Amino acid sequence: MVDHIEIRGARVHNLKNIDVDVPLNKIVGIAGVSGSGKSSLALGVLYAEGSRRYLDALSTYTRRRMTQAPKADVDEVLYVPAALALHQRPGVPGIRSTFGTGTELLNSLRLMYSRLASHRCPNGHYLAPTLAVAAGQELICPECGARFYAPSAEELAFNSQGACRTCSGTGMVMTVDESTLVPDDSLTIDEGAVAPWKSLMWSLMVDICREMGVRTDVPFRDLTDREKDIVFHGPAEKKHIFYHNKNSNQAGELDFTYFNATYTVENALSKVKDEKGMKRVEKFLRQGICPDCGGTRLCNAARTPKLRGITLDKACQMTLVQLTDWVAGVPDSLPEEMRPMARNICESFQTAAARLLSLGLGYLTLDRSASTLSTGERQRMQLARAVRNRTTGVLYVLDEPSIGLHPSNIVGLTGVMHDLVADGNSVILVDHDTQILKEADWVIEMGPEAGAKGGHVIAEGTIADLEAKPESQIGPFLSGKAETKLRRCAGTGEMFAEGAIHLSTGSIHTVKPLELDIPKGRLTVVTGVSGSGKTTMVLESLVPALEAKINGSA
């Protein structure tokens, strides 16, 4: 029986014509200094050949429509199974992606609300849950006799028919930021105080504004509230003006409709067709929560079905831990004849949720925008998607899965790897973290250095083998015997000797309002479990605050 992959003469990137055997049905760690050839071996050889050979088994018609990896620069690779790779840094999802859509939990939840919920008739009466919905039958309201059909799962999707019409299912709208319309109120309107009229509209708008009763020859800040209101929100009245073009020295009489400063921006936004056009407009805009759907992304009709007394948008606002407990109670809340169907739907949700919970993502809500998730959170979502189908005979290549993970989160990750092997798969693990490398059944160490001086297999074997081999560079770290150099840390009394940066934040994502002091002239580490708010605090609070302070806009 074949129990290993045979690689002969691998020369991908900096690999030095290496020969190596990789055990199958095991967790195999690939270690080494950065640039030593770990990813070249794992992704450039094993994944490239495993995925390419799988695709080669498909028809030519199918292969033409798929991106294929080129043949690896290697003499021979034998017994490599079909391969899947989980890359080091998953791409940042688009604006329409949420934790619920990315994990596909929202699909199961929408199906629950379509099939199992109490639906509202056109006159506002709620009907008890019924099997007629699943049968596709017309519902008849017992209160008023109105006939209607329950919404399908597709009609409850914000990426489809259930999208809010105002924000198109994004939950956010671009609105005009009035503070940007007159950036310098010491200027007169004649001098160009109203910025949109200079860049987005004809200069004759100044003349029409004058006809509307606004003084254009005094500083904007000295105008009356009525005059300012006309500039920002004045009615679209047609005025007869005498217009003189200063550039061409031509003049004439015109009838022209007044575009106030706000409408000028809105009109320009509606006509944007490319990125260049958007750049001209975006400086006058700010992003805000949609006033119609309240950020839920759903139209009103998609927010009416109720299950266990709450609507779909409210269920999406629960954390995964809360939602999982709530879903567990759904079958028993329904009539007896509906419970078998309910258990099947709820079971698919619970199975997918259990994996995410084991990976430590129970604090996230389904409506959380995926673009706001940390690298570690996105990587664990990717891992959960990869393992949910309980495949067998697959080679999983994990490229530094510990990135962004707190030591306490790695336990869930190692549990997933062991489950994959138990299902008959093989795991290739590229990493530097000794906590996760210690879970490997076999380790291949690349080196001895980076770049041209790397690309060799300098040691291989079990963890105990590497700890005993003097040529292994990671062995002493695995055994805990490595000597580490530590710089001198500032004492408690001198920590704030050079001053402090005081940060005061509001609530954002998982970060609650904070008050903290960061010492100046010191190396400060921000740590915490994945998803605790480290990135949010630093990149979305501290950095923007410092930039605003530097620019004088704080």
XYZ file of C-alpha atoms in Angstrom:
554
model
C 0.000 0.000 0.000
C 1.322 3.448 -0.981
C 1.941 5.484 2.172
C 3.934 8.469 0.866
C 4.312 10.974 -1.995
C 7.602 10.692 -3.870
C 9.199 13.946 -5.072
C 12.303 13.690 -7.250
C 14.348 16.556 -8.670
C 12.258 19.536 -7.492
C 13.627 22.871 -8.756
C 10.724 25.292 -8.171
C 12.018 28.762 -7.223
C 15.039 28.230 -4.945
C 14.650 24.446 -4.449
C 18.007 22.759 -5.197
C 16.940 19.686 -7.173
C 15.684 18.058 -3.973
C 14.401 14.515 -3.455
C 11.991 14.011 -0.567
C 9.241 11.611 0.513
C 6.122 13.085 2.106
C 4.023 10.721 4.279
C 0.330 10.352 3.392
C -2.563 10.297 5.875
C -0.457 12.261 8.347
C 0.063 15.861 9.455
C 3.348 16.846 7.816
C 4.951 20.093 8.958
C 7.296 22.027 6.682
C 9.560 24.317 8.718
C 12.504 26.614 8.054
C 13.548 30.245 8.093
C 11.614 32.702 5.929
C 12.584 32.321 2.275
C 14.101 28.860 2.757
C 11.727 27.182 0.268
C 8.871 25.977 2.466
C 6.069 27.418 0.322
C 7.928 26.454 -2.871
C 7.783 22.819 -1.776
C 4.252 22.899 -0.356
C 2.477 25.148 -2.866
C 4.853 25.168 -5.846
C 5.227 21.398 -5.998
C 2.674 19.480 -3.908
C -0.371 21.727 -4.393
C 0.507 22.673 -7.980
C 0.847 19.034 -9.059
C -2.075 17.756 -6.979
C -4.523 20.337 -8.346
C -3.162 20.189 -11.924
C -3.482 16.427 -12.162
C -7.000 16.521 -10.768
C -8.014 19.100 -13.372
C -6.319 17.077 -16.120
C -8.812 14.307 -15.394
C -11.671 16.624 -16.392
C -12.869 17.172 -19.942
C -11.160 19.690 -22.224
C -14.392 21.708 -22.336
C -14.391 22.046 -18.533
C -10.653 22.750 -18.250
C -10.912 25.650 -20.696
C -13.160 27.435 -18.213
C -10.901 26.952 -15.213
C -7.609 28.505 -14.157
C -4.925 25.827 -14.162
C -1.526 25.876 -12.484
C 1.439 25.273 -14.808
C 3.410 22.049 -14.491
C 5.896 22.284 -11.643
C 9.620 22.248 -12.448
C 10.232 18.756 -11.077
C 11.498 15.496 -12.549
C 8.855 13.303 -10.955
C 6.031 13.432 -8.423
C 4.329 10.127 -7.664
C 1.196 9.273 -5.684
C 0.061 12.861 -5.084
C -3.686 13.073 -4.331
C -6.058 15.859 -5.402
C -5.047 18.957 -3.475
C -6.713 21.977 -1.863
C -4.743 24.983 -0.607
C -5.672 27.372 2.178
C -3.547 30.410 1.531
C -1.708 32.496 4.092
C -3.773 35.663 3.671
C -7.291 35.168 2.278
C -8.449 37.994 0.028
C -10.516 40.807 1.540
C -14.163 40.114 0.598
C -16.351 42.646 -1.210
C -18.936 44.969 0.316
C -21.756 42.432 -0.155
C -20.071 39.651 1.780
C -20.868 39.046 5.450
C -19.894 36.434 8.016
C -23.243 34.782 7.274
C -22.766 34.608 3.492
C -19.083 33.658 3.714
C -19.839 30.664 5.959
C -23.144 29.903 4.151
C -24.917 29.824 7.521
C -27.245 32.488 6.175
C -28.457 30.057 3.488
C -29.767 27.671 6.159
C -31.231 30.532 8.189
C -33.070 31.960 5.159
C -34.485 28.505 4.439
C -35.761 28.315 8.033
C -37.513 31.663 7.676
C -38.985 30.735 4.308
C -40.297 27.275 5.288
C -40.875 27.449 9.045
C -41.796 31.040 9.912
C -45.103 32.768 10.546
C -45.805 34.807 7.418
C -47.730 38.075 7.241
C -50.636 38.595 4.868
C -50.922 41.816 2.789
C -53.255 43.247 5.466
C -50.777 42.725 8.307
C -52.117 39.514 9.925
C -49.671 36.746 10.848
C -50.495 33.118 9.950
C -49.369 30.148 12.023
C -46.500 28.076 10.530
C -47.805 25.528 8.031
C -46.569 22.786 5.695
C -48.445 24.523 2.868
C -45.468 26.868 2.489
C -43.063 24.019 1.686
C -45.649 22.585 -0.710
C -45.721 25.883 -2.599
C -49.432 26.353 -1.963
C -51.268 29.651 -1.792
C -51.917 30.796 1.769
C -55.282 32.140 2.913
C -55.424 34.504 5.878
C -58.003 33.261 8.431
C -58.542 36.859 9.621
C -59.288 38.711 6.379
C -59.333 36.026 3.674
C -56.435 37.576 1.738
C -54.611 35.162 -0.545
C -50.826 35.291 -0.913
C -47.697 33.186 -1.299
C -44.966 32.983 1.331
C -41.563 34.387 0.255
C -38.997 31.919 -1.033
C -35.508 31.751 0.464
C -34.294 33.765 -2.539
C -36.759 36.528 -1.696
C -35.140 36.779 1.745
C -31.611 37.270 0.337
C -30.081 40.756 0.372
C -27.911 39.752 -2.595
C -31.024 38.974 -4.607
C -34.753 39.691 -4.458
C -34.745 40.559 -0.752
C -32.402 43.530 -1.109
C -33.361 46.925 0.261
C -34.229 49.118 -2.717
C -32.533 52.201 -1.286
C -29.058 50.753 -0.618
C -29.274 47.806 -3.073
C -28.540 45.351 -0.275
C -25.302 46.896 1.017
C -26.796 48.410 4.185
C -24.900 51.631 3.502
C -25.671 54.726 1.444
C -23.486 57.524 0.204
C -24.823 60.886 1.343
C -23.595 64.408 0.773
C -21.292 65.663 3.528
C -22.430 69.268 3.940
C -19.203 70.218 5.726
C -17.240 69.646 2.497
C -19.397 71.850 0.269
C -17.846 75.098 1.548
C -14.329 74.175 2.742
C -13.272 77.802 3.251
C -16.085 80.032 4.502
C -13.856 83.126 4.401
C -14.262 83.170 0.608
C -17.200 84.750 -1.194
C -19.328 82.734 -3.595
C -17.876 84.846 -6.416
C -14.406 83.708 -5.270
C -15.428 80.041 -5.407
C -16.550 79.314 -1.853
C -19.035 76.625 -3.047
C -16.657 73.829 -4.108
C -19.099 71.637 -6.126
C -19.993 74.578 -8.374
C -16.318 74.858 -9.306
C -15.631 71.194 -10.141
C -19.002 69.563 -10.878
C -21.172 72.334 -12.342
C -20.988 75.294 -14.723
C -19.788 78.543 -13.210
C -23.071 80.239 -14.195
C -24.624 78.629 -11.087
C -23.115 81.571 -9.171
C -25.146 83.984 -11.313
C -28.349 81.980 -10.790
C -27.657 81.877 -7.043
C -27.445 85.667 -7.090
C -30.833 85.785 -8.817
C -32.182 83.559 -6.019
C -31.466 86.408 -3.595
C -28.096 85.321 -2.203
C -25.277 87.840 -1.845
C -22.272 86.456 -3.700
C -19.801 89.226 -2.876
C -19.536 88.774 0.907
C -17.665 86.031 2.821
C -19.813 82.907 3.045
C -19.692 82.905 6.845
C -21.384 86.321 6.865
C -24.433 85.124 4.899
C -27.736 84.775 6.723
C -29.092 81.330 7.580
C -31.717 81.803 4.851
C -29.042 82.543 2.242
C -26.977 79.532 3.300
C -30.086 77.336 3.110
C -30.661 78.491 -0.464
C -27.062 77.591 -1.336
C -27.310 74.121 0.235
C -30.983 73.200 -0.269
C -32.625 75.840 -2.468
C -35.507 74.849 -4.815
C -34.903 73.962 -8.475
C -36.329 77.203 -9.890
C -35.737 78.367 -13.446
C -34.171 81.840 -13.669
C -33.568 84.242 -16.561
C -30.000 85.535 -16.335
C -27.461 87.514 -18.308
C -24.362 85.333 -18.417
C -20.849 86.531 -19.172
C -18.131 83.924 -19.742
C -14.876 85.371 -18.421
C -12.719 82.932 -20.382
C -14.208 83.430 -23.849
C -15.517 86.954 -23.185
C -18.845 85.879 -24.693
C -22.146 86.933 -23.159
C -25.845 86.232 -23.590
C -29.229 85.744 -21.943
C -30.132 82.305 -20.643
C -33.001 80.524 -18.890
C -31.426 78.039 -16.493
C -32.595 75.897 -13.557
C -30.919 76.365 -10.189
C -28.966 73.379 -8.845
C -28.219 73.835 -5.125
C -24.851 72.607 -3.832
C -26.266 69.370 -2.390
C -28.183 68.447 -5.521
C -25.129 69.282 -7.647
C -23.218 66.489 -5.884
C -26.180 64.054 -5.977
C -26.694 64.705 -9.694
C -22.993 64.139 -10.414
C -23.015 60.912 -8.350
C -25.955 59.536 -10.342
C -23.984 60.018 -13.577
C -20.687 58.455 -12.421
C -19.570 55.731 -14.842
C -15.941 55.099 -13.931
C -13.373 55.419 -11.136
C -12.127 58.758 -12.464
C -15.621 60.221 -12.243
C -16.075 58.814 -8.739
C -12.879 60.492 -7.534
C -14.291 63.894 -8.518
C -17.426 63.282 -6.454
C -16.300 61.195 -3.464
C -14.622 64.091 -1.632
C -18.107 65.545 -1.098
C -19.606 62.282 0.207
C -19.714 60.307 3.420
C -20.885 56.768 3.997
C -23.770 56.239 6.376
C -26.255 53.577 7.451
C -29.198 53.186 5.075
C -32.185 55.080 6.542
C -34.726 52.624 5.112
C -33.331 49.248 6.203
C -31.268 50.495 9.164
C -28.187 48.671 7.875
C -29.897 45.262 7.754
C -29.627 45.198 3.916
C -33.117 43.674 3.650
C -36.269 45.156 2.140
C -39.323 45.530 4.350
C -40.992 42.373 2.986
C -37.931 40.270 3.886
C -38.090 41.623 7.437
C -41.671 40.545 8.136
C -41.611 36.708 8.570
C -41.201 35.733 12.223
C -39.717 32.591 13.691
C -39.775 32.076 17.450
C -41.034 35.652 17.684
C -38.182 37.431 15.891
C -37.501 38.519 12.312
C -34.587 37.468 10.088
C -32.648 40.707 10.561
C -32.843 40.343 14.363
C -31.608 36.747 14.155
C -28.612 37.919 12.102
C -27.720 40.360 14.883
C -27.215 37.532 17.409
C -23.728 36.182 18.046
C -23.138 32.694 16.650
C -23.216 31.230 20.173
C -26.615 32.841 20.848
C -27.965 31.946 17.424
C -26.922 28.307 17.717
C -28.828 27.987 21.010
C -31.824 29.755 19.441
C -31.851 27.461 16.385
C -31.784 24.415 18.672
C -35.198 25.465 19.988
C -36.830 26.006 16.579
C -38.227 22.476 15.939
C -40.013 22.283 19.302
C -41.620 25.687 18.719
C -43.483 24.368 15.655
C -46.549 22.136 15.137
C -45.805 18.416 15.412
C -46.200 17.717 11.678
C -43.510 20.328 10.813
C -40.849 19.124 13.212
C -39.151 16.463 10.998
C -38.578 19.031 8.239
C -37.447 21.613 10.793
C -34.925 19.222 12.323
C -33.360 18.549 8.903
C -32.973 22.263 8.140
C -31.705 23.108 11.623
C -29.259 20.196 11.611
C -27.473 21.558 8.526
C -27.086 24.897 10.317
C -25.868 23.309 13.553
C -23.293 21.137 11.752
C -21.698 24.118 10.000
C -21.909 26.257 13.145
C -20.235 23.602 15.316
C -17.048 23.779 13.242
C -16.954 27.574 13.459
C -17.555 27.444 17.196
C -14.684 24.982 17.640
C -12.472 27.475 15.781
C -13.398 30.191 18.271
C -15.694 32.322 16.088
C -18.757 32.164 18.312
C -18.621 35.900 19.120
C -19.316 36.994 15.506
C -22.773 37.926 14.217
C -24.058 36.798 10.835
C -24.583 40.400 9.692
C -20.935 41.388 10.389
C -19.388 42.703 7.165
C -16.684 40.263 6.030
C -14.418 43.137 4.993
C -14.128 44.162 8.678
C -12.910 40.730 9.814
C -9.281 40.212 10.782
C -6.905 37.985 8.793
C -7.151 35.275 11.452
C -10.960 35.353 11.353
C -11.071 35.145 7.545
C -8.574 32.299 7.544
C -10.640 30.282 10.017
C -13.748 30.896 7.900
C -11.797 29.561 4.922
C -10.701 26.517 6.919
C -14.248 25.784 8.081
C -15.509 25.946 4.473
C -12.789 23.564 3.346
C -13.509 20.869 5.922
C -17.304 20.983 6.183
C -17.891 18.411 3.404
C -16.036 15.580 5.208
C -14.018 14.601 2.121
C -11.521 11.734 2.104
C -8.312 11.156 0.158
C -7.575 14.870 -0.281
C -4.246 16.645 0.291
C -4.847 19.852 2.288
C -2.014 22.399 2.075
C -2.212 24.981 4.881
C 0.092 27.968 4.347
C 0.912 29.474 7.760
C -2.562 28.958 9.270
C -1.375 30.285 12.661
C -1.019 33.856 11.298
C -3.252 36.165 13.322
C -4.116 33.454 15.858
C -3.674 33.765 19.604
C -2.122 30.663 21.238
C -5.508 29.799 22.756
C -7.096 29.785 19.266
C -4.559 27.303 17.897
C -6.210 24.483 19.877
C -9.287 24.692 17.641
C -7.091 24.778 14.543
C -5.148 21.675 15.538
C -8.437 19.914 16.262
C -9.539 20.565 12.674
C -6.253 19.173 11.312
C -6.599 15.984 13.335
C -10.219 15.605 12.153
C -9.062 15.901 8.530
C -6.529 13.115 9.019
C -9.107 10.985 10.853
C -11.359 11.289 7.777
C -8.622 9.811 5.585
C -6.980 12.996 4.315
C -3.389 14.252 4.393
C -2.346 17.653 5.785
C 0.704 19.673 4.746
C 1.393 22.401 7.260
C 3.730 25.308 6.456
C 4.403 27.309 9.621
C 6.914 28.878 12.017
C 4.877 28.501 15.227
C 6.288 25.702 17.356
C 2.964 25.241 19.152
C 1.304 24.112 15.927
C 4.379 22.350 14.458
C 4.452 20.090 17.521
C 1.146 18.622 16.304
C 2.868 17.260 13.178
C 3.515 13.535 12.785
C 6.475 14.281 10.494
C 8.504 17.456 9.896
C 10.531 18.454 6.817
C 12.924 21.326 7.572
C 14.130 23.536 4.717
C 17.232 25.717 4.781
C 19.843 26.353 5.857
C 19.263 30.018 4.981
C 16.980 32.127 2.802
C 16.994 32.698 -0.952
C 19.937 31.311 -2.920
C 21.423 29.813 0.252
C 18.218 27.891 0.978
C 16.231 25.280 -0.908
C 17.785 22.210 0.746
C 16.165 19.642 3.044
C 18.414 20.003 6.110
C 16.481 17.657 8.421
C 13.380 15.492 8.478
C 11.699 13.110 10.849
C 9.431 13.103 13.876
C 9.488 15.906 16.447
C 11.755 13.766 18.652
C 14.091 13.127 15.683
C 14.503 16.864 14.963
C 15.055 17.690 18.627
C 17.967 15.240 18.609
C 19.532 16.274 15.268
C 22.289 18.913 15.613
C 21.766 20.076 11.992
C 18.159 21.054 12.714
C 17.687 24.760 13.344
C 14.137 24.444 14.685
C 14.855 21.411 16.881
C 16.069 23.472 19.879
C 12.915 25.624 19.676
C 10.705 22.536 19.580
C 12.500 21.124 22.637
C 12.495 24.473 24.463
C 16.305 24.492 24.781
C 16.992 27.372 22.379
C 18.730 30.458 23.747
C 16.847 33.654 22.971
C 18.176 37.187 23.146
C 15.944 39.695 24.918
C 16.363 43.462 24.754
C 16.211 45.454 27.982
C 12.643 46.527 28.775
C 11.868 49.885 30.370
C 11.026 49.730 34.040
C 7.657 50.694 35.476
C 8.943 54.020 36.763
C 10.441 55.099 33.428
C 7.772 53.698 31.077
C 6.095 57.076 30.465
C 9.212 59.227 30.853
C 8.909 60.486 27.267
C 5.181 61.173 27.494
C 2.041 59.334 26.433
C -0.515 59.168 23.627
C -3.990 59.195 25.166
C -6.598 57.343 23.118
C -10.318 57.699 23.755
C -12.560 55.617 21.463
C -16.208 55.015 20.826
C -17.723 51.581 20.191
C -16.714 49.984 16.863
C -17.147 46.318 15.830
C -16.059 44.223 18.834
C -14.230 47.088 20.584
C -16.109 48.749 23.418
C -15.456 52.417 24.335
C -11.867 52.652 25.557
C -9.649 55.049 27.488
C -5.929 54.178 27.387
C -2.451 55.692 27.433
C 0.317 54.465 25.108
C 3.888 55.334 26.161
C 5.896 57.440 23.693
C 9.336 56.244 22.605
C 8.603 52.634 23.615
C 7.802 49.408 21.779
C 4.165 48.675 22.646
C 2.560 45.322 21.804
C -1.201 44.974 21.365
C -2.227 41.380 21.999
C -5.379 39.352 22.629
C -7.305 36.426 21.179
C -8.265 36.598 17.510
C -11.214 38.914 16.995
C -10.746 40.694 20.330
C -10.358 44.047 18.552
C -6.576 44.524 18.209
C -6.656 45.557 14.537
C -9.799 47.607 15.043
C -8.262 49.539 17.933
C -4.979 50.259 16.134
C -5.923 50.643 12.454
C -9.475 51.966 12.777
C -9.099 54.082 15.922
C -5.496 54.991 16.766
C -4.117 55.537 13.238
C -7.057 57.689 11.967
C -6.902 59.714 15.213
C -3.166 60.353 14.776
C -3.675 61.318 11.108
C -6.456 63.707 12.078
C -4.239 65.219 14.773
C -1.354 65.681 12.354
C -3.646 67.219 9.697
C -5.201 69.550 12.243
C -8.709 68.148 11.771
C -8.982 66.422 15.155
